[in-house]
Tab-separated table of C-alpha atoms and ligand atoms in Angstrom:
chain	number	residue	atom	x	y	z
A	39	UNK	CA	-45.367	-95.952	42.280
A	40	UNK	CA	-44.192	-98.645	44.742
A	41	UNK	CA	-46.431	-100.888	45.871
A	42	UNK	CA	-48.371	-100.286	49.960
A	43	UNK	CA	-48.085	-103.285	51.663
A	44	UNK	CA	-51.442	-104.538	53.580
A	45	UNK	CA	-50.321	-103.261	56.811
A	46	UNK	CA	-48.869	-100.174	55.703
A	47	UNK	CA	-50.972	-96.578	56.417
A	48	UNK	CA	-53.096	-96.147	53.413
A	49	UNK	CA	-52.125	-93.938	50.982
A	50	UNK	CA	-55.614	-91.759	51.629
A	51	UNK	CA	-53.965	-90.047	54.900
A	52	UNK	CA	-56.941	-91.676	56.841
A	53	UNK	CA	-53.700	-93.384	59.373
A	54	UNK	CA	-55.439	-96.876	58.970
A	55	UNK	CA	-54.074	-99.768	58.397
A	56	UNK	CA	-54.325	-100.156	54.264
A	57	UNK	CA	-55.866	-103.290	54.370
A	58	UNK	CA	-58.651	-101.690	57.146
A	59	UNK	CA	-59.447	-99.030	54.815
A	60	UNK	CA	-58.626	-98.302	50.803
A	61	UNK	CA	-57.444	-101.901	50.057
A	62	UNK	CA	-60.792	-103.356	49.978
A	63	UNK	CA	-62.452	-100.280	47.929
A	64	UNK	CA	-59.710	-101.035	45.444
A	65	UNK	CA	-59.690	-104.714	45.356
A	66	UNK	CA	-63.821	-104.684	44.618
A	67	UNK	CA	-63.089	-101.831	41.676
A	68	UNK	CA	-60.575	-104.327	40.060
A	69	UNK	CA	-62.627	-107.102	40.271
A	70	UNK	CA	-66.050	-105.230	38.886
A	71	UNK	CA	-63.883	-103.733	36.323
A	72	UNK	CA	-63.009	-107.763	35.362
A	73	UNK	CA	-66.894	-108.796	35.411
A	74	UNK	CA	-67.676	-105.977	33.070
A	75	UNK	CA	-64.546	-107.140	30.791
A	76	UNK	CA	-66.407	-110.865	30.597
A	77	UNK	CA	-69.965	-109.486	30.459
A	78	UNK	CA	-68.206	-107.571	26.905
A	79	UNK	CA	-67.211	-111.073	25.773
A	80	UNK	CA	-70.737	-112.412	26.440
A	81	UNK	CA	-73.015	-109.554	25.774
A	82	UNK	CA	-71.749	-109.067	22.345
A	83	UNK	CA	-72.584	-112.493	20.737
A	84	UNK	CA	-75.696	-111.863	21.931
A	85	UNK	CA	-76.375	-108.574	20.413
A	86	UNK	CA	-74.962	-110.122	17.256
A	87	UNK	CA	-76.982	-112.963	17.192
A	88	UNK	CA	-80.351	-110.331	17.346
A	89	UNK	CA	-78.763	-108.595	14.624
A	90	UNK	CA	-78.954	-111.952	13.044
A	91	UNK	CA	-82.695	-112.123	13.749
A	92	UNK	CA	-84.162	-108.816	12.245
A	93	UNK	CA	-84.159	-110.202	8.487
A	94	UNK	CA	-87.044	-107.845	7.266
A	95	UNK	CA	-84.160	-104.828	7.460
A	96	UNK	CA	-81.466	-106.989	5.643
A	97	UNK	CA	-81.617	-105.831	2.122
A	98	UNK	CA	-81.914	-102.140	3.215
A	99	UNK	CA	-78.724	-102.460	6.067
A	100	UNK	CA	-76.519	-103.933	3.539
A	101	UNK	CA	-77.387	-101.987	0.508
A	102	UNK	CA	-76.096	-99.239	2.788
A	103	UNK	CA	-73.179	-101.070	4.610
A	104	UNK	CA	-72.446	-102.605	1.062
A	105	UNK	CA	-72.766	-99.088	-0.902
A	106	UNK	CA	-74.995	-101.628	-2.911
A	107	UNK	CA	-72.157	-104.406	-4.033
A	108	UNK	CA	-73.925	-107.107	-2.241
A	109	UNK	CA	-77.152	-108.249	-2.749
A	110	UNK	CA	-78.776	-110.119	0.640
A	111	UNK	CA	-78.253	-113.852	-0.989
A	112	UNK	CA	-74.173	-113.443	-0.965
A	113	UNK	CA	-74.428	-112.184	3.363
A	114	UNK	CA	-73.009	-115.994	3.759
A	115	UNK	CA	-70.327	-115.614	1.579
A	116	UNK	CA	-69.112	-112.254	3.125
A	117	UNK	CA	-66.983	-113.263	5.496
A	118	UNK	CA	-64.885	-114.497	3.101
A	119	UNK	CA	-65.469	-112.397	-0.038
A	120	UNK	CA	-64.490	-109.337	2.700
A	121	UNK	CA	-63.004	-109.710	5.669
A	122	UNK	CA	-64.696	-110.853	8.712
A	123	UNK	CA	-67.232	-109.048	6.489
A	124	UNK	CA	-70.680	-110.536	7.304
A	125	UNK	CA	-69.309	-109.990	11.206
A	126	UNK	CA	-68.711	-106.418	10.519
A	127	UNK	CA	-71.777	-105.747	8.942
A	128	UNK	CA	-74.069	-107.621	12.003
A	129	UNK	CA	-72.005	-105.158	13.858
A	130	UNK	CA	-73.218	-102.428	12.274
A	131	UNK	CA	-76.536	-103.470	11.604
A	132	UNK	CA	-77.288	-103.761	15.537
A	133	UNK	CA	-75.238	-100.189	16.755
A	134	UNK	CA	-75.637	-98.176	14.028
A	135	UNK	CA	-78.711	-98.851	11.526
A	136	UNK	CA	-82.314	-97.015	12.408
A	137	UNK	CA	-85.341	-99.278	12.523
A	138	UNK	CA	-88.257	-97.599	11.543
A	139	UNK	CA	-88.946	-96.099	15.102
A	140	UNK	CA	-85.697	-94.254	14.860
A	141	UNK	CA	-84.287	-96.611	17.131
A	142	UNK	CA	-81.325	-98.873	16.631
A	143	UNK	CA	-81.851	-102.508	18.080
A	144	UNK	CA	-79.764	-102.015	20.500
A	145	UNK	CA	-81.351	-99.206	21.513
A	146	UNK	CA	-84.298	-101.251	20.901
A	147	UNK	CA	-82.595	-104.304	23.202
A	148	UNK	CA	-82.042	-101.678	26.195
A	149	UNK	CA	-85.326	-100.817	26.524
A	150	UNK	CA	-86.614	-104.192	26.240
A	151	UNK	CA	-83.905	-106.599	27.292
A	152	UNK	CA	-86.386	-109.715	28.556
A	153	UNK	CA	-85.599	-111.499	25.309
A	154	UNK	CA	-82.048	-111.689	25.724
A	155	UNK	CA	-81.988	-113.589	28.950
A	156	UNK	CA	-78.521	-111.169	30.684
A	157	UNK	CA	-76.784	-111.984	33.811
A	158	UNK	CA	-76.189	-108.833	35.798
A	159	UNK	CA	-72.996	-106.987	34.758
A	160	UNK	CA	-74.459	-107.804	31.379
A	161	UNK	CA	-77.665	-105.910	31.858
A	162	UNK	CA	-75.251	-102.804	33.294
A	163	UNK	CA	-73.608	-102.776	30.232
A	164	UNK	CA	-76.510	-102.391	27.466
A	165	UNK	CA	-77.823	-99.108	28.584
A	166	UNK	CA	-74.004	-97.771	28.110
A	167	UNK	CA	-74.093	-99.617	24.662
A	168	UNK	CA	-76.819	-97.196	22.900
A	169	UNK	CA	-74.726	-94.495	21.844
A	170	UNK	CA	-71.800	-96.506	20.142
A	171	UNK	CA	-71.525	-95.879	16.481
A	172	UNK	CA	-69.073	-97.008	13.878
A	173	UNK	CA	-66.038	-94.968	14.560
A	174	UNK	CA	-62.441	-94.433	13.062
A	175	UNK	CA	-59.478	-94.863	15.512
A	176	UNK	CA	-55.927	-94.223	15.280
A	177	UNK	CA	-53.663	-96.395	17.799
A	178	UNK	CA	-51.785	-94.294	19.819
A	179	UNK	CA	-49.379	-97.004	21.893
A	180	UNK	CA	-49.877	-100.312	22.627
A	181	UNK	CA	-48.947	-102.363	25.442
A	182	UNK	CA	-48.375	-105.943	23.952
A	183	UNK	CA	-50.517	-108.849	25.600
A	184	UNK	CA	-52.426	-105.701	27.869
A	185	UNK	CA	-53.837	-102.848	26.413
A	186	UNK	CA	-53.470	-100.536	24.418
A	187	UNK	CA	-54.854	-96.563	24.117
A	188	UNK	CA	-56.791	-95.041	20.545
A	189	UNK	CA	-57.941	-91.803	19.373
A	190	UNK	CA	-60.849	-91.307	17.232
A	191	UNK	CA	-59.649	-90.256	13.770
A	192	UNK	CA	-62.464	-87.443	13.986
A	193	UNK	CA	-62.697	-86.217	17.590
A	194	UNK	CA	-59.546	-86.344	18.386
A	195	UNK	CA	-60.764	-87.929	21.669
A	196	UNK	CA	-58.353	-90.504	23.345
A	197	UNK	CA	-59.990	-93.810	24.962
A	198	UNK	CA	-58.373	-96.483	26.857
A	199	UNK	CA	-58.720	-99.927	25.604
A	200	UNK	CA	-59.038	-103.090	27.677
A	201	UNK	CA	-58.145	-105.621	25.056
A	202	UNK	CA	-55.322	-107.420	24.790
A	203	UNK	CA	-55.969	-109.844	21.683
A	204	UNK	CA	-56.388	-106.622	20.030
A	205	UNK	CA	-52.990	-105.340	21.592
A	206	UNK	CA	-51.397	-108.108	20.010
A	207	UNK	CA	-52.600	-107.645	16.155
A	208	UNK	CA	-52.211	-103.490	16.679
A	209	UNK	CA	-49.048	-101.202	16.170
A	210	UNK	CA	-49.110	-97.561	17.327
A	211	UNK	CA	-50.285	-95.224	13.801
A	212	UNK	CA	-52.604	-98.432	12.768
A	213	UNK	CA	-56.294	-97.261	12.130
A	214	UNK	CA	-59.102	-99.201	12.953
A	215	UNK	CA	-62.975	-99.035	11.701
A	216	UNK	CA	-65.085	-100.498	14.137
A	217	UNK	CA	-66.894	-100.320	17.239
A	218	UNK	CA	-65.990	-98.978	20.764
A	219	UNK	CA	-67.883	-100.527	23.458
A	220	UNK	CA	-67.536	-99.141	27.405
A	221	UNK	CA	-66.436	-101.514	30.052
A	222	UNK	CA	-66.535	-100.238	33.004
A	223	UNK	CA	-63.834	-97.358	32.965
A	224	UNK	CA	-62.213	-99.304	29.626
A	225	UNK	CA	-64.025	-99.820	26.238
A	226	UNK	CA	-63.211	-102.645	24.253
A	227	UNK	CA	-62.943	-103.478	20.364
A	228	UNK	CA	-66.289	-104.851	20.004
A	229	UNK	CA	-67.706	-107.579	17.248
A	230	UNK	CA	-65.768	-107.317	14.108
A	231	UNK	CA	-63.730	-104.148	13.484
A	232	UNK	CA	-61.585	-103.124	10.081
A	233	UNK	CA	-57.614	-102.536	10.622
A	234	UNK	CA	-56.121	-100.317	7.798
A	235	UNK	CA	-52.562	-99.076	7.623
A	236	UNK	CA	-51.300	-96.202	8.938
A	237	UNK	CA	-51.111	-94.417	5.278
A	238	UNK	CA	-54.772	-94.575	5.102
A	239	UNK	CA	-55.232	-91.843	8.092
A	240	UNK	CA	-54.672	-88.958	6.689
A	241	UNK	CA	-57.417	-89.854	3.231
A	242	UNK	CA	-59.648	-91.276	5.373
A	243	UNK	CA	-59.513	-88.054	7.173
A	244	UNK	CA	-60.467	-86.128	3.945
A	245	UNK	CA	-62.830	-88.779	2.505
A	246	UNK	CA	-64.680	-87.899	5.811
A	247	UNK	CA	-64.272	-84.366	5.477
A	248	UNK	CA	-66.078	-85.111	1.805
A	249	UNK	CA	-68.822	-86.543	2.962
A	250	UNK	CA	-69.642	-84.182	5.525
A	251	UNK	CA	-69.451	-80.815	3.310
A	252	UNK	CA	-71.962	-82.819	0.996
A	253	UNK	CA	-73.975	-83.711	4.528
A	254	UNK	CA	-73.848	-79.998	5.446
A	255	UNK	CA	-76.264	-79.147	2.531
A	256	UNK	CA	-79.063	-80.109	4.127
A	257	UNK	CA	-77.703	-80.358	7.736
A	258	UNK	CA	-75.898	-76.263	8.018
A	259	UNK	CA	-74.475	-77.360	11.485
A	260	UNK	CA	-73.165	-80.910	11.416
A	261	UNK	CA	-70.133	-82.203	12.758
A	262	UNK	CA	-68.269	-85.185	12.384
A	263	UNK	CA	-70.798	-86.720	15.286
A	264	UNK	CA	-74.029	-86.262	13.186
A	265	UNK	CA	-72.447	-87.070	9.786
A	266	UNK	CA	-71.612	-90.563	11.848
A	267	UNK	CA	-74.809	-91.050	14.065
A	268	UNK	CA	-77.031	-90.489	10.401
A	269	UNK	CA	-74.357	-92.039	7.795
A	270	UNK	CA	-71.606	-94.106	9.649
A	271	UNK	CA	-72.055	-96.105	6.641
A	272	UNK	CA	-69.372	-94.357	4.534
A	273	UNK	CA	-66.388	-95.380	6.781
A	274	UNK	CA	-67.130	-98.738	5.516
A	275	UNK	CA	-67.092	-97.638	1.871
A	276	UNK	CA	-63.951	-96.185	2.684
A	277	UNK	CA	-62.306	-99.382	3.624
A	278	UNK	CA	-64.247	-101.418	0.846
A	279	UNK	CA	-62.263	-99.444	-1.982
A	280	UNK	CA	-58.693	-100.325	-0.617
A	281	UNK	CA	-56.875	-102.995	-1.488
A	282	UNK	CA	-56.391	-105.985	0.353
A	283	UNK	CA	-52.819	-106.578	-0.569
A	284	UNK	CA	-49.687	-103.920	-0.224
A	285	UNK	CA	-50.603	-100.198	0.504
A	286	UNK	CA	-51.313	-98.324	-2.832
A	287	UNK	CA	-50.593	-94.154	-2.099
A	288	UNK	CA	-51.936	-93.251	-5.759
A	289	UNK	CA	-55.336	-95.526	-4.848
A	290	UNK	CA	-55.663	-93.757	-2.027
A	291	UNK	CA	-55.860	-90.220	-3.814
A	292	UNK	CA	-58.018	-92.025	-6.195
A	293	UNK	CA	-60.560	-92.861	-3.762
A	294	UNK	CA	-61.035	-89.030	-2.492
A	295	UNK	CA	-61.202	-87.721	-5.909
A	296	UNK	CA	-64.199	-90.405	-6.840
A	297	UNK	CA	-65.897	-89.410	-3.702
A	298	UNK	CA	-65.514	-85.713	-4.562
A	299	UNK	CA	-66.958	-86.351	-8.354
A	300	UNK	CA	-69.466	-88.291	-6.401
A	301	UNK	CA	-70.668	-86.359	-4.535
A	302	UNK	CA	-70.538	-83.097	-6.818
A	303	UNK	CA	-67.988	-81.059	-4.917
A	304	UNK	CA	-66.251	-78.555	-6.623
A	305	UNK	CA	-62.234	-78.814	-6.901
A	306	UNK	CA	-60.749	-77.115	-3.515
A	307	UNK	CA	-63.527	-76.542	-1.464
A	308	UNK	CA	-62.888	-78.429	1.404
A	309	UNK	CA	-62.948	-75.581	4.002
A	310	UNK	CA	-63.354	-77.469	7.242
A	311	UNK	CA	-59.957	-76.353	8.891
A	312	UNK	CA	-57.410	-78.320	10.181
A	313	UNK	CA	-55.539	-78.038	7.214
A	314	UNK	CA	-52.474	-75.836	7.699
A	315	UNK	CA	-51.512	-73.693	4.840
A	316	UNK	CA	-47.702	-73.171	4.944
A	317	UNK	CA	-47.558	-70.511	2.783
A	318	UNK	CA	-47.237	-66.555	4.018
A	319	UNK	CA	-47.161	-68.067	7.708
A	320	UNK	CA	-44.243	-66.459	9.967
A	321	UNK	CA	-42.004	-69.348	11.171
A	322	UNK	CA	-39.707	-69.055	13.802
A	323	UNK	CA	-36.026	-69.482	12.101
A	324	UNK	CA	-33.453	-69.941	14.592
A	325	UNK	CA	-30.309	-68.430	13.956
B	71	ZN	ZN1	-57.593	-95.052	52.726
């Protein structure tokens, strides 16, 4: 789309002058969409830091984060025993863990936000922040140094992202465990997030599709959504069991079969759909 020029007639029909009518809507969108960008960048330590603050929960968050492989004395060593680890798990301690009151803090935060001191764009943002949960995203193309566009492993839903240091570490196929936080009409890769190879889709995929059949015993109706807003938990064990160093394709098929003997499902009994069966299906043949 070429660019209007200020005195050209706005694109909108209206016969005015751009500049006299849709330029200024437009520039004030940009530059809101910008503020909300920073407030991400500012909001987040923040949230973290509170995270930081609610020891009493502790033990209990990373038993579950940890699948019970840390005890709360290492939490200083886990950024480096895991990657960005201790990050990750403050992460998921403030979006995704349930205080007593049902409530996540930052839930919690939203209602109460005096004790966080926010500017304004900053105090927009919480309220949008309640219902972000530990997620798994495929990258779908990546502008380098811009942006860069995911869809949730799960959903299937697409999302824009407004983050260019992560459009620089991501390749389109790369799947990422972590947080999605709304900006404005962007989200952004917020706190520490996991990145995983692009062979780990498709078993991460059935790992999920594990835990949920085993969730759907006592929850008939679940989706992907509940398993996630109750148990987001697992994605982390997911990533915990690969290996840090080159892909491993046999680990991988390791992994789901522990989870199914772990969780006491039979042999084939994943019967979720979306997997194709090949066999006895009428394909087109050309010729
Ligand atoms: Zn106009």
């Amino acid at each position: 789309m070429p660019a209007i020029g200020r005195n050209d007639p706005c694109h909108c029909g209206s016969g005015k002058k751009y500049k006299h009518c849709h330029l200024p809507i437009e520039e004030a969108a940009r530059a809101e969409q910008v503020r909300l960008r920073r407030a991400v960048d500012t909001l987040t330590p923040k949230v973290i830091d509170a995270a930081r603050a609610a020891p009493d929960v502790v033990p209990d968050a990373l038993q579950r984060f940890w699948n019970g492989k840390y005890p709360p004395e290492q939490l200083a060593e886990l950024d480096d025993l895991e990657n960005r680890g201790a990050e990750r798990f403050l992460t998921w301690l403030a979006f995704d863990y349930r205080f007593d009151d049902g409530r996540t803090l930052v839930e919690r935060l939203a209602e109460d936000p005096a004790s966080l001191e926010l500017n304004e764009p900053e105090r927009q943002l919480l309220p949008q922040w309640t219902g972000v949960r530990l997620r798994a995203f495929v990258v779908e193309s990546v502008r380098k140094g811009q942006d860069l566009d995911v869809r949730d492993l799960l959903s299937e839903q697409s999302y824009a992202i407004a983050d260019s240091a992560a459009s620089r570490r991501l390749a389109p196929g790369d799947v990422v465990v972590g947080h999605l936080l709304p900006a404005g009409e962007k989200r952004v890769i917020g706190g520490a997030a996991a990145h995983l190879t692009p062979d780990t889709a498709e078993k991460l995929h059935e790992f999920a599709e594990l835990h949920l059949e085993a969730f759907r015993r006592d929850h008939p109706d679940a989706g992907f959504d509940e398993l996630l807003r109750t148990k987001s938990e697992i994605l982390n064990h997911f990533v915990m069991a690969l290996p840090v160093e080159a892909p491993d394709p046999s680990l991988l098929d390791q992994i789901v079969l522990q989870t199914r003997v772990a969780l006491q499902l039979a042999g084939e009994s994943i019967g979720l759909g979306g997997r194709k069966q090949d066999e006895g299906r009428d394909e087109d043949v050309e010729g």
